[in-house]
GROMACS .gro file of C-alpha atoms in nm:
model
  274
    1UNK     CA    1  -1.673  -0.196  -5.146
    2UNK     CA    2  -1.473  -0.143  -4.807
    3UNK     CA    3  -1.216  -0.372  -4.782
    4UNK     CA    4  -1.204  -0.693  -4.479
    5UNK     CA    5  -0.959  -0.658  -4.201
    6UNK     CA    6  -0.702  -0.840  -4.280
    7UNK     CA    7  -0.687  -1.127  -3.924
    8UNK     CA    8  -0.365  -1.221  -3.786
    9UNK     CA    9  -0.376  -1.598  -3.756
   10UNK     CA   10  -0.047  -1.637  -3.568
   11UNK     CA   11   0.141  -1.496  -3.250
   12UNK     CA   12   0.483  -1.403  -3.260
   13UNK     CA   13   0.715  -1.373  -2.922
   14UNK     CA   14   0.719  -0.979  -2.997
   15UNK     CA   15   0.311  -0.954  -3.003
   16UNK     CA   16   0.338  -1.113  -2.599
   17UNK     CA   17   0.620  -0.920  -2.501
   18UNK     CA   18   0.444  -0.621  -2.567
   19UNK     CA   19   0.093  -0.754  -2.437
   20UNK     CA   20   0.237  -0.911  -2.131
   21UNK     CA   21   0.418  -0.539  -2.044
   22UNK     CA   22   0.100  -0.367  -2.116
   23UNK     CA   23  -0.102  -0.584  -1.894
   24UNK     CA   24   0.134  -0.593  -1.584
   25UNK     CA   25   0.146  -0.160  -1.603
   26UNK     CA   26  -0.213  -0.184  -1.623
   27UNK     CA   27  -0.254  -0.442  -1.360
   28UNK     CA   28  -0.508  -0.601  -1.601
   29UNK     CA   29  -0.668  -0.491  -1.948
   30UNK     CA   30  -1.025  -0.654  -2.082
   31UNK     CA   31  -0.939  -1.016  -2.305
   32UNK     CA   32  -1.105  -0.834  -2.636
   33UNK     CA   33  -0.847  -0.524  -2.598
   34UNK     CA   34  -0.549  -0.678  -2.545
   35UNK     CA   35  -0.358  -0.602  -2.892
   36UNK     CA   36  -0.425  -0.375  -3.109
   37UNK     CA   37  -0.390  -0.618  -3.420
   38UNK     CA   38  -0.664  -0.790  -3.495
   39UNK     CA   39  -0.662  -1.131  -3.446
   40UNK     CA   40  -0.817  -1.432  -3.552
   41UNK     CA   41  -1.003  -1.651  -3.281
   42UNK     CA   42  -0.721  -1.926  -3.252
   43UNK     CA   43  -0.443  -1.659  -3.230
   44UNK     CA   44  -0.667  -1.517  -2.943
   45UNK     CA   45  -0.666  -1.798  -2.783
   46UNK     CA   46  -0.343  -1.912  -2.840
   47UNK     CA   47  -0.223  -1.526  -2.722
   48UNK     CA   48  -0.440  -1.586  -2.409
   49UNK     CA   49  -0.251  -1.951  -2.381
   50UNK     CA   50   0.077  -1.790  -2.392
   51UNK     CA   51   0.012  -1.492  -2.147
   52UNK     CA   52  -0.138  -1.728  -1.861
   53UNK     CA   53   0.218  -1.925  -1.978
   54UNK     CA   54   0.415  -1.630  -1.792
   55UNK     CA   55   0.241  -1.611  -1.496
   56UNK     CA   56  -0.080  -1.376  -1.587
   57UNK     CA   57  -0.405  -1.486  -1.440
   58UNK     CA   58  -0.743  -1.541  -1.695
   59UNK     CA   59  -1.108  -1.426  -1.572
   60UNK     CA   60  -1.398  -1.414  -1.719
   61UNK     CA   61  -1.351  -1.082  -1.901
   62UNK     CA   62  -1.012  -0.979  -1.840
   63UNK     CA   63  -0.646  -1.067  -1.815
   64UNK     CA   64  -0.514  -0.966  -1.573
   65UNK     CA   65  -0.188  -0.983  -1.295
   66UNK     CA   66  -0.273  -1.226  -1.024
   67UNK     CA   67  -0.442  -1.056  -0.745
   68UNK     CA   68  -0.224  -1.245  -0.503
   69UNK     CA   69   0.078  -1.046  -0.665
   70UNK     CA   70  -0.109  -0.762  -0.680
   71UNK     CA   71  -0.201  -0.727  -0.303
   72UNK     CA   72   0.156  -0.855  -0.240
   73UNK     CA   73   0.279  -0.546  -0.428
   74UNK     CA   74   0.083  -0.275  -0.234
   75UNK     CA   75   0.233  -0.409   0.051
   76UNK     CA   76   0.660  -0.365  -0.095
   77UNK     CA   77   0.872  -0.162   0.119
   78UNK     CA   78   0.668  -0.222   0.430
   79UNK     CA   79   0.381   0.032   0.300
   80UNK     CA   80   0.072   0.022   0.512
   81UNK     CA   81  -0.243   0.017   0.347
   82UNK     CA   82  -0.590   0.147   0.434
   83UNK     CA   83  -0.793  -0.219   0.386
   84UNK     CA   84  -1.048   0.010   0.222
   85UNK     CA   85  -0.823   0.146  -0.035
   86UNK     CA   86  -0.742  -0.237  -0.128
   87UNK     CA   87  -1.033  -0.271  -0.364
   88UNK     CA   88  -0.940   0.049  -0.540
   89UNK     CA   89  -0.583  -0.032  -0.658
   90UNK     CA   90  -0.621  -0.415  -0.719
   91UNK     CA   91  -0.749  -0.437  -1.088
   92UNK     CA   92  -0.912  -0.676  -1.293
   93UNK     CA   93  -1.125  -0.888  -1.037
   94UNK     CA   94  -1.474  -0.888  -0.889
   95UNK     CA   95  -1.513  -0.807  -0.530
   96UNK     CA   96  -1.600  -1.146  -0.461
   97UNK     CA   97  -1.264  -1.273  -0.612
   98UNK     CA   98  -1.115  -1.006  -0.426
   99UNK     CA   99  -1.248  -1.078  -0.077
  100UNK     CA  100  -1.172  -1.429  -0.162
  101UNK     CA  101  -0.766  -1.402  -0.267
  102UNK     CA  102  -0.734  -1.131  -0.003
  103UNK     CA  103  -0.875  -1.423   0.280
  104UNK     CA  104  -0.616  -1.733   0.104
  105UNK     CA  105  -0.319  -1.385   0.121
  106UNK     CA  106  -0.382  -1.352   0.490
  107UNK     CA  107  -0.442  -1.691   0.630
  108UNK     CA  108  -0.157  -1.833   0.412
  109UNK     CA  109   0.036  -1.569   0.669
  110UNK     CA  110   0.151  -1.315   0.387
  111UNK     CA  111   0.009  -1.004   0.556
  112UNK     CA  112  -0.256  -0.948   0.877
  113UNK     CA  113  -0.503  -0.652   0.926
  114UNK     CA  114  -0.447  -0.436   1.216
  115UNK     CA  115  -0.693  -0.185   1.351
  116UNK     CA  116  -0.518   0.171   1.388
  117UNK     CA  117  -0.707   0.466   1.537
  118UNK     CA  118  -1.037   0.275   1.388
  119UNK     CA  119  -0.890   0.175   1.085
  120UNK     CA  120  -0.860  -0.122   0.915
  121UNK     CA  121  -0.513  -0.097   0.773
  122UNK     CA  122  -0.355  -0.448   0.560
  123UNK     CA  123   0.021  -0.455   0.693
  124UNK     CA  124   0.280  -0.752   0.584
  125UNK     CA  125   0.397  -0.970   0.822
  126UNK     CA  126   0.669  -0.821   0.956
  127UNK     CA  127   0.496  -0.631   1.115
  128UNK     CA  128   0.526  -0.627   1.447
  129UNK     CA  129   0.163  -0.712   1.568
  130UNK     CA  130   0.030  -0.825   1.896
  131UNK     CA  131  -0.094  -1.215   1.894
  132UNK     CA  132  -0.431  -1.376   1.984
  133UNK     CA  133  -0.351  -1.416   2.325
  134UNK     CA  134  -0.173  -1.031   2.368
  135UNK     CA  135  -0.512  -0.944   2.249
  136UNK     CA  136  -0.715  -1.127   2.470
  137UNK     CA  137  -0.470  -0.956   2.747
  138UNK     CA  138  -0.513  -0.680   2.614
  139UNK     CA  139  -0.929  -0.704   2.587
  140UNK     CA  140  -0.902  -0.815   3.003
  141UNK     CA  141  -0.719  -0.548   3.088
  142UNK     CA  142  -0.919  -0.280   2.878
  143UNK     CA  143  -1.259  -0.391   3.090
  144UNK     CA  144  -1.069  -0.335   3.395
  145UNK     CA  145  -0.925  -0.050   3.385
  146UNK     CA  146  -1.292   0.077   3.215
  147UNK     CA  147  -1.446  -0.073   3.536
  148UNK     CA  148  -1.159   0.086   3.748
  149UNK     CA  149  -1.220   0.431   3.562
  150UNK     CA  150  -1.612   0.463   3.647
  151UNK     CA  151  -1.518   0.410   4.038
  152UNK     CA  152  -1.223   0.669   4.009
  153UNK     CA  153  -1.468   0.924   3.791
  154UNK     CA  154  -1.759   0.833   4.060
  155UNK     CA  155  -1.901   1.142   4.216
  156UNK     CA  156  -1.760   1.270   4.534
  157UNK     CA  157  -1.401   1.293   4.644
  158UNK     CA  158  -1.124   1.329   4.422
  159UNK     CA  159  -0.959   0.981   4.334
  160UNK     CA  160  -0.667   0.894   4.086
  161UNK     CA  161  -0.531   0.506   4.036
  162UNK     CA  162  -0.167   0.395   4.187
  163UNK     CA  163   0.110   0.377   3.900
  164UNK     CA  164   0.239   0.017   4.058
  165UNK     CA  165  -0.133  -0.101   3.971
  166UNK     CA  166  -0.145   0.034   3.613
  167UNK     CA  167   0.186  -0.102   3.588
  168UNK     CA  168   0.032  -0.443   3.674
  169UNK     CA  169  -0.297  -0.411   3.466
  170UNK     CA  170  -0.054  -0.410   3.169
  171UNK     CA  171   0.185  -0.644   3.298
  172UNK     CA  172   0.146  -0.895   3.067
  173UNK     CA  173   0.201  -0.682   2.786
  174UNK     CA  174   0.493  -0.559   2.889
  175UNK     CA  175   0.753  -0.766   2.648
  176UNK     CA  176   0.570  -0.609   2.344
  177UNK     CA  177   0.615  -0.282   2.496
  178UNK     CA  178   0.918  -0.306   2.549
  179UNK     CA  179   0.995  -0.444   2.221
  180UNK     CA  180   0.822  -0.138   2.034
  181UNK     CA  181   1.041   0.109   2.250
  182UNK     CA  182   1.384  -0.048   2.141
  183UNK     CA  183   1.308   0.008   1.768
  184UNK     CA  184   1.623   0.173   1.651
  185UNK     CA  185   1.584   0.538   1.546
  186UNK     CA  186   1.684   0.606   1.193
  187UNK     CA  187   1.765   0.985   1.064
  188UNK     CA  188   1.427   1.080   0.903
  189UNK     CA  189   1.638   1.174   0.572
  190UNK     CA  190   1.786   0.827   0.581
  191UNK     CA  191   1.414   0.672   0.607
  192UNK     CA  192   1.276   0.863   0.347
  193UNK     CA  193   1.530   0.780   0.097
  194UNK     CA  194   1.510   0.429   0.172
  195UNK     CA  195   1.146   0.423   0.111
  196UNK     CA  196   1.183   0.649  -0.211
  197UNK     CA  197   1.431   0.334  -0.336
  198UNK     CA  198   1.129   0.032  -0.271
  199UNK     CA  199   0.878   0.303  -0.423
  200UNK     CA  200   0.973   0.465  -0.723
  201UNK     CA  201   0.857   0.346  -1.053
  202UNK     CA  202   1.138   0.180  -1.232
  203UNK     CA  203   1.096   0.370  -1.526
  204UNK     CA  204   1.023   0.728  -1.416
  205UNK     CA  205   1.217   0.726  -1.113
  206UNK     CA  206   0.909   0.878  -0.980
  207UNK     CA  207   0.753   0.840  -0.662
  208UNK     CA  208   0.406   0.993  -0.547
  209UNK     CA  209   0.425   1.191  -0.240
  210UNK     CA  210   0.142   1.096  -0.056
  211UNK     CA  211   0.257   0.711  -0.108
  212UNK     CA  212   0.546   0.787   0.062
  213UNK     CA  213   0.420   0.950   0.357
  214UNK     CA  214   0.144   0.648   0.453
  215UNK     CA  215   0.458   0.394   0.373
  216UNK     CA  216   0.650   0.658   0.612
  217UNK     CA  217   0.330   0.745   0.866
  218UNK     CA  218   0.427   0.478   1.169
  219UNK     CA  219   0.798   0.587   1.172
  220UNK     CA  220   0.762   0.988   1.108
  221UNK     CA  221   0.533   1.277   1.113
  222UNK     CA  222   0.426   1.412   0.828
  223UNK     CA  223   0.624   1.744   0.909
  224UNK     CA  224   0.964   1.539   0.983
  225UNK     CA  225   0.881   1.378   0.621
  226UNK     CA  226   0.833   1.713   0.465
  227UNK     CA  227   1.146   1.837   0.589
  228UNK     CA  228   1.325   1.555   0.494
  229UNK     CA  229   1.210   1.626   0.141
  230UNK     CA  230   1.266   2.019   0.165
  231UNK     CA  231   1.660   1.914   0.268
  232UNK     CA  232   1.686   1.698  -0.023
  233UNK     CA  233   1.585   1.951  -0.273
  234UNK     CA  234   1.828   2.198  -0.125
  235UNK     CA  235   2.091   2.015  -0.167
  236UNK     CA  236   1.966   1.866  -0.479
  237UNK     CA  237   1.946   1.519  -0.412
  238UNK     CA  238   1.569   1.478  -0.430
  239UNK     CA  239   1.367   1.664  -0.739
  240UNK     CA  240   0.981   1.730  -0.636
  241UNK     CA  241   0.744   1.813  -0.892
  242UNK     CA  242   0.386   1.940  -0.879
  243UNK     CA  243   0.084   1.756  -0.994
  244UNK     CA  244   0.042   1.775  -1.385
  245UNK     CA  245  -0.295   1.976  -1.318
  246UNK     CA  246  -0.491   2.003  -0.986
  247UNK     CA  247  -0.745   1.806  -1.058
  248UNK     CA  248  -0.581   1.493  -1.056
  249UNK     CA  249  -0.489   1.492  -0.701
  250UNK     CA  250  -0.758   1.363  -0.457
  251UNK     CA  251  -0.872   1.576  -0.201
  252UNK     CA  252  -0.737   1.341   0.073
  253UNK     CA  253  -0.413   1.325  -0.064
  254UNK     CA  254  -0.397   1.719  -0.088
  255UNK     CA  255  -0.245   1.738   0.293
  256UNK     CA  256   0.004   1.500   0.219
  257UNK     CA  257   0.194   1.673   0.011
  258UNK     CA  258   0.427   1.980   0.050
  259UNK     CA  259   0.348   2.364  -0.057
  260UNK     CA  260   0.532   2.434  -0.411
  261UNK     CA  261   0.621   2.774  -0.534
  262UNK     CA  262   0.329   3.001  -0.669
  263UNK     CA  263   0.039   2.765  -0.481
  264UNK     CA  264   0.130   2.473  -0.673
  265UNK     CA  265   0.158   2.166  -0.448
  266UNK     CA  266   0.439   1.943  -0.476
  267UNK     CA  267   0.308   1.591  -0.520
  268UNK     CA  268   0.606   1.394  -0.707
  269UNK     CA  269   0.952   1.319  -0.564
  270UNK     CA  270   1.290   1.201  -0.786
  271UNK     CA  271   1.593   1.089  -0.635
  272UNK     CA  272   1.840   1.277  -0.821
  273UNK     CA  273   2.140   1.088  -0.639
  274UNK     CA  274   2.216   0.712  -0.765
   0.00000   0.00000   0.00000
């Protein structure tokens, strides 16, 4: 006769440490997987108690890191993230839950969306973004200068638009202008090591290239970030490693990353430096 499982009926502070540390790398794990010891029902709830104790969240069928936290932390180091790629790196909720705690993130004022080059991309808020009414400007001055456009492309003689009157279409969005052109210019090396610091995983050190560049993609090119990276490695401050095998890089993050010796392509970055 095969022998019963023998049920733990009691938690110890060890069992959550190493629950709680599995959950938050995972970002959430299902409730009936969360320790590999089997448990009775009491010490699964009481293990459930004790985990929602230290700040985990509880859903239906998994534990899991609060989403709140979770979207908070795709945003660290002022990284810039495609509001489609949201759903895909927040674990552990439904989409409704998701749509919902993303809403409550952004009208409590922790991050906005802004629309680049027909993107939706979820920013923090620093960001400097324009306001309602530099948008509604901004949506005046777009239907004139569309109106102004059809007369100046009109058939007939050639016609072009005064500077002075541009100048005063935009007018009112001048300050915001003016404020995006005094940004202070950093030394792309310096930029990309600061970023490297807010990215890297705290145990590996490691930091995925094509994270880097979208955190990187408003203040540099993706050549100036490359070179940056090419410098380091000269002078042996930065280690980049390839991919572990091809086919776990996605096809869209391919371009992102530098060429590596023998067609490899470099997709992991170290700092070597302290």
């Amino acid at each position: 006769m095969s022998r019963k499982a023998v049920l733990l009926d009691r938690v110890d502070a060890q069992l959550v440490d190493d629950v709680e540390r599995a959950v938050r790398a995972a970002k959430a794990l299902p409730s009936t997987r969360l320790s590999q010891t089997k448990l009775t029902p009491h010490a699964s709830a009481e293990l459930v108690r004790q985990l929602v104790a230290r700040g985990l969240e509880r859903s239906p069928k998994t534990i899991r890191v609060p989403l709140a936290a979770q979207i908070e932390s795709l945003l660290q180091g002022g990284a810039r993230v495609p509001l489609k790629d949201v759903g895909k790196r927040v674990k552990g909720g439904t989409k409704a839950e998701l749509d919902a705690a993303l809403a409550k993130f952004i009208r409590e004022g922790h991050a906005r969306v802004v629309v680049r080059t027909q993107v939706e991309v979820l920013v923090g808020p620093a960001e400097r973004a324009l306001d309602p009414t530099e948008i509604a400007h901004l949506s005046k001055t777009a239907a004139q200068v569309s109106k102004t456009l059809k007369k100046v492309q009109a058939k007939g003689l050639p016609r072009s638009i005064l500077q002075e009157d541009l100048a005063a279409l935009f007018a009112p969005l001048q300050p915001s202008l003016r404020l995006a052109a005094t940004t202070p210019d950093q030394a792309p090396s310096t930029l990309v090591d600061e970023a490297l610091r807010r990215l890297e995983d705290p145990a590996l050190k490691l930091v995925r290239i094509p994270d880097l560049v979208r955190a990187l993609s408003s203040r540099l090119s993706l050549d100036a970030i490359h070179r940056a990276l090419a410098e380091g490695a000269k002078d042996g401050t930065l280690e980049l490693r390839p991919e572990a095998g091809a086919e776990f890089l996605k096809p869209e993050d391919v371009p992102l990353c530098p060429p590596g010796p023998r067609g490899t392509v470099l997709s992991y970055a170290r700092r070597v430096s302290p």
